[in-house]
JSON list of C-alpha atoms in Angstrom, two decimals:
[
{"chain": "A", "resi": 1256, "resn": "MET", "atom": "CA", "xyz": [7.22, -13.50, -13.15]},
{"chain": "A", "resi": 1257, "resn": "ASP", "atom": "CA", "xyz": [5.45, -12.88, -16.16]},
{"chain": "A", "resi": 1258, "resn": "LEU", "atom": "CA", "xyz": [2.63, -12.88, -14.90]},
{"chain": "A", "resi": 1259, "resn": "MET", "atom": "CA", "xyz": [2.95, -10.00, -12.50]},
{"chain": "A", "resi": 1260, "resn": "LYS", "atom": "CA", "xyz": [4.69, -7.93, -15.19]},
{"chain": "A", "resi": 1261, "resn": "ASN", "atom": "CA", "xyz": [1.85, -8.67, -17.29]},
{"chain": "A", "resi": 1262, "resn": "TRP", "atom": "CA", "xyz": [-0.59, -7.59, -14.56]},
{"chain": "A", "resi": 1263, "resn": "SER", "atom": "CA", "xyz": [1.58, -4.09, -13.34]},
{"chain": "A", "resi": 1264, "resn": "GLN", "atom": "CA", "xyz": [0.72, -3.67, -17.16]},
{"chain": "A", "resi": 1265, "resn": "GLY", "atom": "CA", "xyz": [-3.15, -4.12, -16.77]},
{"chain": "A", "resi": 1266, "resn": "LYS", "atom": "CA", "xyz": [-2.43, -7.71, -19.10]},
{"chain": "A", "resi": 1267, "resn": "GLU", "atom": "CA", "xyz": [-4.40, -11.03, -18.01]},
{"chain": "A", "resi": 1268, "resn": "LEU", "atom": "CA", "xyz": [-6.02, -9.15, -14.95]},
{"chain": "A", "resi": 1269, "resn": "PRO", "atom": "CA", "xyz": [-8.70, -11.75, -13.30]},
{"chain": "A", "resi": 1270, "resn": "VAL", "atom": "CA", "xyz": [-11.84, -10.08, -13.59]},
{"chain": "A", "resi": 1271, "resn": "GLY", "atom": "CA", "xyz": [-12.60, -7.26, -11.44]},
{"chain": "A", "resi": 1272, "resn": "ARG", "atom": "CA", "xyz": [-8.84, -6.68, -10.95]},
{"chain": "A", "resi": 1273, "resn": "VAL", "atom": "CA", "xyz": [-6.82, -3.86, -11.45]},
{"chain": "A", "resi": 1274, "resn": "PRO", "atom": "CA", "xyz": [-3.00, -3.38, -12.27]},
{"chain": "A", "resi": 1275, "resn": "LEU", "atom": "CA", "xyz": [-0.73, -4.21, -9.44]},
{"chain": "A", "resi": 1276, "resn": "ILE", "atom": "CA", "xyz": [3.06, -3.49, -8.96]},
{"chain": "A", "resi": 1277, "resn": "GLN", "atom": "CA", "xyz": [4.78, -5.78, -6.38]},
{"chain": "A", "resi": 1278, "resn": "TRP", "atom": "CA", "xyz": [8.07, -5.50, -4.71]},
{"chain": "A", "resi": 1279, "resn": "LEU", "atom": "CA", "xyz": [9.64, -7.78, -2.37]},
{"chain": "A", "resi": 1280, "resn": "CYS", "atom": "CA", "xyz": [11.71, -6.84, 0.72]},
{"chain": "A", "resi": 1281, "resn": "ILE", "atom": "CA", "xyz": [15.04, -8.87, 1.21]},
{"chain": "A", "resi": 1282, "resn": "ASN", "atom": "CA", "xyz": [17.28, -8.91, 3.83]},
{"chain": "A", "resi": 1283, "resn": "ASP", "atom": "CA", "xyz": [21.24, -9.03, 3.71]},
{"chain": "A", "resi": 1284, "resn": "LYS", "atom": "CA", "xyz": [20.86, -12.89, 4.40]},
{"chain": "A", "resi": 1285, "resn": "GLY", "atom": "CA", "xyz": [18.66, -13.11, 0.82]},
{"chain": "A", "resi": 1286, "resn": "LYS", "atom": "CA", "xyz": [15.60, -13.68, 3.21]},
{"chain": "A", "resi": 1287, "resn": "MET", "atom": "CA", "xyz": [12.09, -11.99, 2.21]},
{"chain": "A", "resi": 1288, "resn": "ILE", "atom": "CA", "xyz": [11.09, -10.34, 5.04]},
{"chain": "A", "resi": 1289, "resn": "GLY", "atom": "CA", "xyz": [8.07, -8.45, 3.72]},
{"chain": "A", "resi": 1290, "resn": "ALA", "atom": "CA", "xyz": [6.18, -7.59, 0.26]},
{"chain": "A", "resi": 1291, "resn": "ILE", "atom": "CA", "xyz": [4.23, -4.43, -0.90]},
{"chain": "A", "resi": 1292, "resn": "ASN", "atom": "CA", "xyz": [1.72, -4.11, -3.78]},
{"chain": "A", "resi": 1293, "resn": "LEU", "atom": "CA", "xyz": [0.68, -0.50, -5.88]},
{"chain": "A", "resi": 1294, "resn": "ARG", "atom": "CA", "xyz": [-2.36, -0.29, -7.42]},
{"chain": "A", "resi": 1295, "resn": "PRO", "atom": "CA", "xyz": [-2.42, 2.71, -9.04]},
{"chain": "A", "resi": 1296, "resn": "GLN", "atom": "CA", "xyz": [-6.06, 2.49, -10.18]},
{"chain": "A", "resi": 1297, "resn": "LEU", "atom": "CA", "xyz": [-8.92, 2.36, -7.79]},
{"chain": "A", "resi": 1298, "resn": "ASN", "atom": "CA", "xyz": [-12.13, 0.19, -8.20]},
{"chain": "A", "resi": 1299, "resn": "GLU", "atom": "CA", "xyz": [-15.37, 0.58, -6.33]},
{"chain": "A", "resi": 1300, "resn": "TYR", "atom": "CA", "xyz": [-13.90, -2.37, -3.91]},
{"chain": "A", "resi": 1301, "resn": "LEU", "atom": "CA", "xyz": [-10.51, -1.01, -3.34]},
{"chain": "A", "resi": 1302, "resn": "LEU", "atom": "CA", "xyz": [-12.11, 2.83, -3.08]},
{"chain": "A", "resi": 1303, "resn": "HIS", "atom": "CA", "xyz": [-14.32, 1.34, -0.24]},
{"chain": "A", "resi": 1304, "resn": "SER", "atom": "CA", "xyz": [-11.85, -0.64, 1.92]},
{"chain": "A", "resi": 1305, "resn": "GLY", "atom": "CA", "xyz": [-9.13, -2.08, -0.11]},
{"chain": "A", "resi": 1306, "resn": "GLY", "atom": "CA", "xyz": [-7.19, 0.90, -0.66]},
{"chain": "A", "resi": 1307, "resn": "GLN", "atom": "CA", "xyz": [-4.18, 0.97, -3.15]},
{"chain": "A", "resi": 1308, "resn": "ILE", "atom": "CA", "xyz": [-1.31, -0.16, -1.17]},
{"chain": "A", "resi": 1309, "resn": "GLY", "atom": "CA", "xyz": [-0.94, -3.44, 1.06]},
{"chain": "A", "resi": 1310, "resn": "TYR", "atom": "CA", "xyz": [2.00, -4.28, 2.78]},
{"chain": "A", "resi": 1311, "resn": "VAL", "atom": "CA", "xyz": [2.74, -7.53, 4.76]},
{"chain": "A", "resi": 1312, "resn": "VAL", "atom": "CA", "xyz": [6.03, -7.94, 6.86]},
{"chain": "A", "resi": 1313, "resn": "HIS", "atom": "CA", "xyz": [7.06, -11.16, 8.51]},
{"chain": "A", "resi": 1314, "resn": "PRO", "atom": "CA", "xyz": [6.86, -11.21, 12.14]},
{"chain": "A", "resi": 1315, "resn": "ASP", "atom": "CA", "xyz": [10.15, -11.38, 13.14]},
{"chain": "A", "resi": 1316, "resn": "TYR", "atom": "CA", "xyz": [10.74, -8.16, 11.36]},
{"chain": "A", "resi": 1317, "resn": "ARG", "atom": "CA", "xyz": [7.44, -6.38, 12.30]},
{"chain": "A", "resi": 1318, "resn": "CYS", "atom": "CA", "xyz": [8.28, -3.34, 14.83]},
{"chain": "A", "resi": 1319, "resn": "LYS", "atom": "CA", "xyz": [11.73, -2.78, 13.37]},
{"chain": "A", "resi": 1320, "resn": "GLY", "atom": "CA", "xyz": [10.80, 0.17, 10.45]},
{"chain": "A", "resi": 1321, "resn": "VAL", "atom": "CA", "xyz": [10.30, -2.52, 7.42]},
{"chain": "A", "resi": 1322, "resn": "ALA", "atom": "CA", "xyz": [6.85, -1.66, 6.55]},
{"chain": "A", "resi": 1323, "resn": "SER", "atom": "CA", "xyz": [7.53, 2.37, 7.24]},
{"chain": "A", "resi": 1324, "resn": "TRP", "atom": "CA", "xyz": [10.55, 2.21, 4.87]},
{"chain": "A", "resi": 1325, "resn": "MET", "atom": "CA", "xyz": [8.82, -0.02, 2.41]},
{"chain": "A", "resi": 1326, "resn": "LEU", "atom": "CA", "xyz": [5.92, 2.23, 2.60]},
{"chain": "A", "resi": 1327, "resn": "GLY", "atom": "CA", "xyz": [7.83, 5.39, 1.88]},
{"chain": "A", "resi": 1328, "resn": "GLU", "atom": "CA", "xyz": [9.81, 3.71, -0.89]},
{"chain": "A", "resi": 1329, "resn": "VAL", "atom": "CA", "xyz": [6.49, 2.69, -2.89]},
{"chain": "A", "resi": 1330, "resn": "LEU", "atom": "CA", "xyz": [5.04, 6.02, -2.30]},
{"chain": "A", "resi": 1331, "resn": "LYS", "atom": "CA", "xyz": [7.94, 7.76, -4.07]},
{"chain": "A", "resi": 1332, "resn": "LYS", "atom": "CA", "xyz": [7.35, 5.26, -6.68]},
{"chain": "A", "resi": 1333, "resn": "ALA", "atom": "CA", "xyz": [3.41, 6.45, -6.95]},
{"chain": "A", "resi": 1334, "resn": "HIS", "atom": "CA", "xyz": [4.61, 10.37, -7.26]},
{"chain": "A", "resi": 1335, "resn": "GLU", "atom": "CA", "xyz": [6.76, 8.91, -9.81]},
{"chain": "A", "resi": 1336, "resn": "LEU", "atom": "CA", "xyz": [3.85, 7.65, -11.69]},
{"chain": "A", "resi": 1337, "resn": "GLY", "atom": "CA", "xyz": [2.03, 10.90, -11.36]},
{"chain": "A", "resi": 1338, "resn": "LYS", "atom": "CA", "xyz": [-0.42, 9.96, -8.58]},
{"chain": "A", "resi": 1339, "resn": "GLU", "atom": "CA", "xyz": [-1.42, 13.14, -6.66]},
{"chain": "A", "resi": 1340, "resn": "ARG", "atom": "CA", "xyz": [-2.90, 10.92, -3.45]},
{"chain": "A", "resi": 1341, "resn": "ILE", "atom": "CA", "xyz": [-3.23, 7.47, -2.34]},
{"chain": "A", "resi": 1342, "resn": "LEU", "atom": "CA", "xyz": [-5.40, 5.67, -0.51]},
{"chain": "A", "resi": 1343, "resn": "ILE", "atom": "CA", "xyz": [-4.61, 3.40, 2.36]},
{"chain": "A", "resi": 1344, "resn": "THR", "atom": "CA", "xyz": [-6.51, 1.25, 4.58]},
{"chain": "A", "resi": 1345, "resn": "CYS", "atom": "CA", "xyz": [-6.02, -0.86, 7.41]},
{"chain": "A", "resi": 1346, "resn": "ARG", "atom": "CA", "xyz": [-7.82, -2.61, 10.16]},
{"chain": "A", "resi": 1347, "resn": "ALA", "atom": "CA", "xyz": [-8.82, -0.32, 12.59]},
{"chain": "A", "resi": 1348, "resn": "ASN", "atom": "CA", "xyz": [-7.62, -2.39, 15.27]},
{"chain": "A", "resi": 1349, "resn": "ASN", "atom": "CA", "xyz": [-4.10, -2.60, 13.70]},
{"chain": "A", "resi": 1350, "resn": "ILE", "atom": "CA", "xyz": [-2.11, 0.26, 15.56]},
{"chain": "A", "resi": 1351, "resn": "ALA", "atom": "CA", "xyz": [1.35, -0.43, 14.41]},
{"chain": "A", "resi": 1352, "resn": "SER", "atom": "CA", "xyz": [-0.33, 0.01, 10.63]},
{"chain": "A", "resi": 1353, "resn": "GLN", "atom": "CA", "xyz": [-2.37, 2.99, 11.33]},
{"chain": "A", "resi": 1354, "resn": "ALA", "atom": "CA", "xyz": [1.07, 4.41, 13.15]},
{"chain": "A", "resi": 1355, "resn": "THR", "atom": "CA", "xyz": [2.99, 3.93, 9.99]},
{"chain": "A", "resi": 1356, "resn": "ILE", "atom": "CA", "xyz": [0.64, 5.55, 7.54]},
{"chain": "A", "resi": 1357, "resn": "GLU", "atom": "CA", "xyz": [0.61, 8.58, 9.65]},
{"chain": "A", "resi": 1358, "resn": "LYS", "atom": "CA", "xyz": [4.07, 8.67, 9.74]},
{"chain": "A", "resi": 1359, "resn": "TRP", "atom": "CA", "xyz": [4.00, 9.39, 5.54]},
{"chain": "A", "resi": 1360, "resn": "GLY", "atom": "CA", "xyz": [1.35, 11.87, 6.21]},
{"chain": "A", "resi": 1361, "resn": "GLY", "atom": "CA", "xyz": [-1.96, 9.68, 6.08]},
{"chain": "A", "resi": 1362, "resn": "LEU", "atom": "CA", "xyz": [-4.80, 11.59, 7.05]},
{"chain": "A", "resi": 1363, "resn": "LEU", "atom": "CA", "xyz": [-7.89, 9.54, 8.11]},
{"chain": "A", "resi": 1364, "resn": "GLU", "atom": "CA", "xyz": [-11.02, 9.98, 6.17]},
{"chain": "A", "resi": 1365, "resn": "ASP", "atom": "CA", "xyz": [-13.52, 7.62, 7.52]},
{"chain": "A", "resi": 1366, "resn": "GLN", "atom": "CA", "xyz": [-13.91, 3.81, 8.83]},
{"chain": "A", "resi": 1367, "resn": "ARG", "atom": "CA", "xyz": [-16.27, 1.65, 7.20]},
{"chain": "A", "resi": 1368, "resn": "LEU", "atom": "CA", "xyz": [-17.37, -1.95, 7.51]},
{"chain": "A", "resi": 1369, "resn": "GLU", "atom": "CA", "xyz": [-16.31, -4.45, 5.11]},
{"chain": "A", "resi": 1370, "resn": "LYS", "atom": "CA", "xyz": [-17.29, -8.16, 5.80]},
{"chain": "A", "resi": 1371, "resn": "GLY", "atom": "CA", "xyz": [-17.80, -7.78, 9.21]},
{"chain": "A", "resi": 1372, "resn": "VAL", "atom": "CA", "xyz": [-14.39, -6.09, 10.56]},
{"chain": "A", "resi": 1373, "resn": "TRP", "atom": "CA", "xyz": [-13.82, -2.20, 10.86]},
{"chain": "A", "resi": 1374, "resn": "VAL", "atom": "CA", "xyz": [-11.43, -0.61, 8.04]},
{"chain": "A", "resi": 1375, "resn": "LYS", "atom": "CA", "xyz": [-9.86, 2.56, 8.60]},
{"chain": "A", "resi": 1376, "resn": "ARG", "atom": "CA", "xyz": [-9.23, 4.85, 5.59]},
{"chain": "A", "resi": 1377, "resn": "PHE", "atom": "CA", "xyz": [-6.66, 7.30, 5.01]},
{"chain": "A", "resi": 1378, "resn": "TRP", "atom": "CA", "xyz": [-5.58, 9.58, 2.07]},
{"chain": "A", "resi": 1379, "resn": "ILE", "atom": "CA", "xyz": [-1.48, 10.30, 1.57]},
{"chain": "A", "resi": 1380, "resn": "ASP", "atom": "CA", "xyz": [-1.16, 13.53, -0.30]},
{"chain": "A", "resi": 1381, "resn": "LEU", "atom": "CA", "xyz": [1.88, 13.21, -2.70]},
{"chain": "A", "resi": 1382, "resn": "THR", "atom": "CA", "xyz": [2.22, 16.71, -3.76]},
{"chain": "A", "resi": 1383, "resn": "LYS", "atom": "CA", "xyz": [3.96, 17.97, -0.59]},
{"chain": "A", "resi": 1384, "resn": "GLU", "atom": "CA", "xyz": [7.34, 17.27, -2.32]},
{"chain": "A", "resi": 1385, "resn": "SER", "atom": "CA", "xyz": [9.06, 18.05, 0.83]},
{"chain": "A", "resi": 1386, "resn": "TRP", "atom": "CA", "xyz": [8.68, 14.51, 2.39]},
{"chain": "A", "resi": 1387, "resn": "PHE", "atom": "CA", "xyz": [10.25, 12.70, -0.55]},
{"chain": "A", "resi": 1388, "resn": "ILE", "atom": "CA", "xyz": [13.58, 14.49, -0.60]}
]
């Protein structure tokens, strides 16, 4: 736990890494069903294909709104941190993730090849506060 706290503050980061804030999504039975990360800063790799937000949902809970809920909550946190826009990416063949990103206003900028995999890059404008209500 201390390691994640340090990383969120930019301390003890591995070389080439940026600060990372992570949240776990726990269901009402205490089971972890997902996780989401926010990287408030961009480095070259993240700008190229990694993005500032990454998330994963347990297979049993996919297509049930978990990713969308997590993303909405983390976008609020990014807005609170003063971010005006966020870069989020997904594999080009991940239709569900693309739909989640687009639901929150993600606009496709381009696709890039990263280690043999096509990645779609989306920007989400956080200055439009009407969707935070």
